[in-house]
CSV table of C-alpha atoms in Angstrom, one decimal:
chain,number,residue,atom,x,y,z
A,1,MET,CA,94.8,18.8,-22.4
A,2,ALA,CA,91.2,20.0,-22.2
A,3,ASN,CA,90.3,18.3,-25.5
A,4,ALA,CA,92.4,15.1,-25.2
A,5,GLY,CA,89.6,12.8,-24.2
A,6,LEU,CA,87.5,13.9,-27.2
A,7,HIS,CA,89.6,11.8,-29.5
A,8,ARG,CA,88.8,8.6,-27.5
A,9,PRO,CA,92.3,7.3,-26.8
A,10,ASP,CA,92.7,4.4,-24.4
A,11,MET,CA,95.1,6.5,-22.3
A,12,VAL,CA,96.0,10.2,-22.1
A,13,ILE,CA,99.6,10.9,-21.1
A,14,LEU,CA,100.1,14.3,-19.4
A,15,ASP,CA,103.8,15.1,-19.8
A,16,LEU,CA,106.1,16.7,-17.2
A,17,GLU,CA,109.3,15.5,-18.8
A,18,ASP,CA,110.7,16.1,-22.3
A,19,SER,CA,108.1,18.5,-23.5
A,20,VAL,CA,108.6,20.9,-20.6
A,21,ALA,CA,111.5,23.3,-20.3
A,22,PRO,CA,113.4,23.2,-17.0
A,23,SER,CA,112.3,26.7,-16.1
A,24,GLU,CA,108.6,25.7,-16.6
A,25,LYS,CA,108.5,22.5,-14.5
A,26,ASP,CA,106.7,24.1,-11.5
A,27,LYS,CA,104.1,25.7,-13.8
A,28,ALA,CA,103.6,22.4,-15.6
A,29,ARG,CA,103.0,20.5,-12.4
A,30,PHE,CA,100.1,22.9,-11.5
A,31,LEU,CA,98.7,22.6,-15.0
A,32,VAL,CA,98.7,18.8,-14.8
A,33,ARG,CA,97.3,18.8,-11.2
A,34,ASN,CA,94.5,21.1,-12.3
A,35,ALA,CA,93.8,19.0,-15.4
A,36,LEU,CA,93.6,15.8,-13.3
A,37,ARG,CA,91.1,17.6,-11.0
A,38,SER,CA,88.8,19.2,-13.6
A,39,VAL,CA,89.2,17.8,-17.1
A,40,ASP,CA,86.9,15.1,-18.4
A,41,PHE,CA,89.0,12.6,-20.2
A,42,PHE,CA,86.0,10.4,-20.7
A,43,ASP,CA,87.0,6.7,-20.5
A,44,ALA,CA,90.7,7.2,-21.1
A,45,GLU,CA,93.1,6.2,-18.4
A,46,ARG,CA,95.0,9.2,-17.0
A,47,CYS,CA,98.7,8.8,-17.1
A,48,VAL,CA,101.4,11.3,-16.0
A,49,ARG,CA,105.0,11.1,-17.3
A,50,ILE,CA,107.2,12.3,-14.5
A,51,ASN,CA,110.8,13.5,-14.6
A,52,GLN,CA,113.8,11.5,-13.6
A,53,GLY,CA,115.4,11.6,-10.2
A,54,ALA,CA,114.5,14.2,-7.5
A,55,LEU,CA,112.3,16.1,-9.9
A,56,GLY,CA,110.2,13.0,-10.4
A,57,VAL,CA,109.6,12.7,-6.7
A,58,GLU,CA,108.4,16.3,-6.6
A,59,ASP,CA,106.1,15.5,-9.5
A,60,LEU,CA,104.6,12.6,-7.6
A,61,ALA,CA,103.9,14.7,-4.5
A,62,MET,CA,101.8,17.0,-6.7
A,63,VAL,CA,100.0,14.6,-9.0
A,64,VAL,CA,99.4,11.4,-7.0
A,65,PRO,CA,96.8,13.0,-4.7
A,66,GLN,CA,94.8,13.7,-7.9
A,67,PHE,CA,94.2,10.0,-8.6
A,68,PRO,CA,96.1,9.4,-11.8
A,69,ASP,CA,95.7,5.9,-13.0
A,70,VAL,CA,99.3,5.4,-14.1
A,71,ILE,CA,102.7,7.0,-13.6
A,72,LEU,CA,104.9,6.7,-16.6
A,73,VAL,CA,108.6,6.3,-15.7
A,74,PRO,CA,110.8,7.5,-18.6
A,75,LYS,CA,114.2,6.1,-19.6
A,76,CYS,CA,113.9,3.3,-17.1
A,77,GLU,CA,117.0,1.2,-16.9
A,78,ASP,CA,116.8,-0.9,-13.7
A,79,ALA,CA,114.5,-2.4,-11.1
A,80,ASP,CA,115.8,0.0,-8.4
A,81,THR,CA,114.4,2.9,-10.2
A,82,VAL,CA,110.9,1.4,-10.3
A,83,ARG,CA,111.1,0.4,-6.6
A,84,SER,CA,112.1,3.9,-5.6
A,85,ILE,CA,109.2,5.3,-7.6
A,86,ALA,CA,106.8,2.8,-6.0
A,87,ASP,CA,108.1,3.7,-2.5
A,88,ALA,CA,107.6,7.4,-3.3
A,89,ILE,CA,104.0,6.7,-4.5
A,90,GLN,CA,103.2,4.7,-1.4
A,91,LYS,CA,104.5,7.5,0.8
A,92,VAL,CA,102.2,10.1,-0.9
A,93,GLU,CA,99.3,7.7,-0.8
A,94,HIS,CA,99.8,7.1,2.9
A,95,GLU,CA,100.1,10.8,3.7
A,96,HIS,CA,96.8,11.5,1.8
A,97,HIS,CA,95.0,8.3,3.0
A,98,LEU,CA,94.6,7.0,-0.5
A,99,SER,CA,93.8,3.4,-1.5
A,100,GLY,CA,97.1,2.5,-3.2
A,101,GLU,CA,95.9,1.8,-6.7
A,102,THR,CA,98.4,4.0,-8.7
A,103,LEU,CA,100.1,1.9,-11.3
A,104,ILE,CA,103.5,2.2,-12.9
A,105,LEU,CA,104.4,2.1,-16.6
A,106,PRO,CA,108.2,2.0,-17.2
A,107,ILE,CA,109.3,3.0,-20.7
A,108,ILE,CA,112.6,1.3,-21.8
A,109,GLU,CA,114.7,3.6,-24.0
A,110,SER,CA,118.3,2.3,-23.7
A,111,ALA,CA,120.3,-0.8,-24.2
A,112,LEU,CA,120.7,-1.2,-20.5
A,113,GLY,CA,117.0,-1.0,-20.0
A,114,VAL,CA,116.4,-3.8,-22.6
A,115,VAL,CA,118.9,-6.0,-20.8
A,116,ASN,CA,117.1,-5.4,-17.5
A,117,ALA,CA,113.6,-5.7,-19.0
A,118,TYR,CA,112.5,-8.7,-16.9
A,119,ALA,CA,113.8,-7.3,-13.6
A,120,ILE,CA,112.0,-4.0,-14.4
A,121,ALA,CA,108.7,-5.7,-15.2
A,122,SER,CA,108.8,-7.8,-12.1
A,123,SER,CA,110.1,-5.2,-9.7
A,124,SER,CA,106.8,-4.1,-8.3
A,125,HIS,CA,103.2,-5.2,-8.2
A,126,ARG,CA,102.3,-1.7,-9.4
A,127,VAL,CA,103.9,-2.3,-12.9
A,128,CYS,CA,101.1,-2.7,-15.4
A,129,ALA,CA,103.0,-2.8,-18.6
A,130,LEU,CA,106.4,-2.2,-20.3
A,131,ALA,CA,106.8,0.2,-23.2
A,132,ILE,CA,109.6,0.6,-25.6
A,133,GLY,CA,110.8,4.0,-26.8
A,134,LEU,CA,112.7,3.6,-30.1
A,135,GLU,CA,113.8,7.1,-30.7
A,136,ASP,CA,116.0,7.2,-27.6
A,137,TYR,CA,116.9,3.5,-27.9
A,138,THR,CA,118.4,3.9,-31.4
A,139,ALA,CA,120.2,7.0,-30.3
A,140,ASP,CA,121.6,5.1,-27.4
A,141,ILE,CA,123.0,2.3,-29.6
A,142,GLY,CA,124.3,4.8,-32.1
A,143,VAL,CA,122.1,4.0,-35.2
A,144,GLU,CA,119.4,5.6,-37.2
A,145,ARG,CA,115.8,4.5,-36.7
A,146,THR,CA,114.4,3.1,-40.0
A,147,GLU,CA,110.9,2.2,-41.1
A,148,GLU,CA,112.0,-1.4,-41.7
A,149,GLY,CA,113.2,-1.5,-38.0
A,150,ARG,CA,115.8,-4.3,-38.2
A,151,GLU,CA,118.0,-2.2,-35.9
A,152,SER,CA,115.4,-2.4,-33.1
A,153,PHE,CA,113.8,-5.8,-33.7
A,154,TYR,CA,115.7,-7.4,-30.8
A,155,ALA,CA,114.8,-4.7,-28.4
A,156,ARG,CA,111.1,-4.8,-29.3
A,157,MET,CA,111.0,-8.6,-28.9
A,158,SER,CA,112.9,-8.5,-25.7
A,159,VAL,CA,110.6,-6.0,-24.1
A,160,MET,CA,107.5,-7.8,-25.4
A,161,THR,CA,108.7,-11.2,-24.3
A,162,ASN,CA,109.8,-10.1,-20.8
A,163,ALA,CA,106.5,-8.3,-20.3
A,164,LYS,CA,104.6,-11.4,-21.2
A,165,ALA,CA,106.8,-13.5,-19.0
A,166,VAL,CA,105.8,-11.4,-16.0
A,167,GLY,CA,102.2,-11.1,-17.1
A,168,VAL,CA,101.9,-7.4,-17.9
A,169,GLN,CA,101.1,-5.7,-21.2
A,170,ALA,CA,103.7,-4.7,-23.8
A,171,LEU,CA,103.3,-1.4,-25.6
A,172,ASP,CA,105.2,-0.6,-28.8
A,173,SER,CA,107.0,2.6,-29.6
A,174,VAL,CA,105.3,5.7,-31.2
A,175,TRP,CA,105.4,6.3,-35.0
A,176,SER,CA,107.1,9.7,-35.2
A,177,ASP,CA,106.0,10.7,-38.7
A,178,VAL,CA,102.5,12.1,-38.1
A,179,GLU,CA,101.9,12.5,-41.9
A,180,ASP,CA,102.7,8.9,-42.8
A,181,LEU,CA,99.5,7.1,-41.7
A,182,ASP,CA,100.2,4.2,-44.1
A,183,GLY,CA,103.6,3.7,-42.4
A,184,LEU,CA,101.9,3.9,-39.0
A,185,ARG,CA,99.4,1.2,-40.1
A,186,ARG,CA,102.1,-1.1,-41.3
A,187,SER,CA,104.1,-0.6,-38.1
A,188,THR,CA,101.0,-1.2,-35.9
A,189,LEU,CA,100.0,-4.4,-37.8
A,190,GLU,CA,103.6,-5.6,-37.3
A,191,ALA,CA,103.4,-4.8,-33.6
A,192,LYS,CA,100.2,-6.7,-33.2
A,193,ALA,CA,101.7,-9.7,-35.1
A,194,LEU,CA,104.8,-9.6,-32.8
A,195,GLY,CA,102.7,-9.8,-29.7
A,196,PHE,CA,102.3,-6.2,-28.5
A,197,ASP,CA,99.1,-5.2,-26.8
A,198,GLY,CA,99.1,-1.5,-27.9
A,199,LYS,CA,101.1,1.3,-29.4
A,200,GLY,CA,101.8,4.9,-28.4
A,201,CYS,CA,100.5,7.8,-30.4
A,202,ILE,CA,101.9,11.4,-30.6
A,203,HIS,CA,99.0,13.0,-32.5
A,204,PRO,CA,95.2,12.6,-32.3
A,205,ARG,CA,95.0,11.6,-36.0
A,206,GLN,CA,97.0,8.5,-35.2
A,207,ILE,CA,94.5,7.1,-32.7
A,208,ALA,CA,92.0,5.7,-35.1
A,209,VAL,CA,94.6,4.1,-37.3
A,210,VAL,CA,96.1,2.2,-34.3
A,211,HIS,CA,92.7,1.2,-32.9
A,212,ASP,CA,91.7,-0.2,-36.3
A,213,ALA,CA,94.9,-2.1,-36.8
A,214,PHE,CA,94.6,-3.8,-33.4
A,215,LYS,CA,91.0,-5.0,-34.1
A,216,PRO,CA,90.7,-8.6,-35.2
A,217,THR,CA,89.6,-9.2,-38.8
A,218,THR,CA,86.3,-10.7,-39.7
A,219,ALA,CA,88.1,-14.0,-40.7
A,220,GLU,CA,89.9,-14.1,-37.4
A,221,VAL,CA,86.7,-13.7,-35.4
A,222,GLU,CA,84.9,-16.4,-37.5
A,223,LYS,CA,87.7,-18.8,-36.9
A,224,ALA,CA,87.9,-18.0,-33.2
A,225,SER,CA,84.2,-18.5,-32.8
A,226,GLN,CA,84.5,-21.9,-34.4
A,227,ILE,CA,87.3,-22.9,-32.1
A,228,VAL,CA,85.5,-21.8,-29.0
A,229,ALA,CA,82.3,-23.6,-30.1
A,230,ALA,CA,84.3,-26.8,-30.8
A,231,ALA,CA,86.0,-26.6,-27.4
A,232,GLU,CA,82.6,-26.1,-25.7
A,233,ALA,CA,81.1,-29.0,-27.6
A,234,ALA,CA,84.0,-31.2,-26.6
A,235,ARG,CA,83.6,-30.2,-22.9
A,236,LYS,CA,79.9,-31.0,-22.9
A,237,SER,CA,80.6,-34.4,-24.5
A,238,GLY,CA,83.3,-35.2,-22.0
A,239,LEU,CA,86.0,-35.4,-24.6
A,240,GLY,CA,89.6,-34.7,-23.7
A,241,VAL,CA,90.5,-33.8,-27.3
A,242,VAL,CA,89.2,-30.9,-29.3
A,243,SER,CA,89.1,-31.0,-33.0
A,244,LEU,CA,87.9,-28.7,-35.7
A,245,GLY,CA,87.6,-30.4,-39.1
A,246,SER,CA,90.7,-32.5,-39.5
A,247,LYS,CA,92.8,-30.4,-37.1
A,248,MET,CA,93.4,-31.0,-33.4
A,249,ILE,CA,93.0,-27.9,-31.2
A,250,ASP,CA,95.1,-27.5,-28.1
A,251,ALA,CA,94.7,-25.3,-25.1
A,252,PRO,CA,96.9,-22.3,-26.2
A,253,VAL,CA,94.9,-22.1,-29.4
A,254,ILE,CA,91.7,-22.0,-27.5
A,255,LEU,CA,93.0,-19.3,-25.2
A,256,ARG,CA,94.0,-17.2,-28.2
A,257,ALA,CA,90.6,-17.7,-29.7
A,258,HIS,CA,89.0,-16.4,-26.5
A,259,ARG,CA,91.3,-13.3,-26.6
A,260,ILE,CA,90.3,-12.6,-30.2
A,261,LEU,CA,86.7,-12.7,-29.3
A,262,ARG,CA,87.3,-10.3,-26.3
A,263,MET,CA,89.1,-7.9,-28.7
A,264,ALA,CA,86.2,-8.1,-31.1
A,265,THR,CA,83.9,-6.5,-28.6
A,266,PHE,CA,85.8,-3.2,-29.4
A,267,GLY,CA,85.2,-3.7,-33.2
A,268,VAL,CA,86.1,-5.8,-36.1
A,269,ARG,CA,88.3,-5.0,-39.1
A,270,GLU,CA,86.8,-6.0,-42.4
A,271,GLU,CA,89.9,-6.3,-44.5
A,272,ASP,CA,92.7,-8.9,-44.0
A,273,PRO,CA,96.1,-7.3,-43.1
A,274,ASN,CA,97.7,-9.4,-45.8
């Protein structure tokens, strides 16, 4: 944990769930609490993955007073789970006179969670994103996870679409083979093309690959700049129609162009993904 921020991730997840043996839960809580108190994670958001049920409530009592940015709710299957976590967070915040800014990130890892994705995303104002966990999801539906991913395409699109419908971010599943960076790159480029806003990593060496894949290309930035310039020129001229060359440009295209330019502030990828 002490070196996690050195790799410049967007978020660091401190895990109290799957990676911790049942007999070590109490010790892990103290380690995470102390890390939140003393470790410099640089600009990374600080997220804690809690346990399910009563153990998760105990986790919250320990970590929320240390100002984590986000609480990750594993294996989330319904809105009631999120609401109960939100209530527990509010209780701890009230007891410690905190401002109430702790966010919630549910990770959907089952068929039932996919079906309830919209209800989960809209269950609390604290929900900042939805994530999909494909290792558990494919196990739940009884299939092998493949690199091609046909078996999980519906689940990914459902989570992404419902997240966007509510207005929160959508985060794609981790790539489990830490040696296959080419596969990770292909998977990340696909996630970007499908509408995801980010992707989980399980090893520091994956971070740069994911960051690079989500950067807009030089060609995308040039086109977006032209679209925004054309829209601004039309606005100044009092024109209701925006055109670029022989093509008409509508509002969604302009919004997408602005988003590309915002993403470009984090860097530009030289090569085209195709």
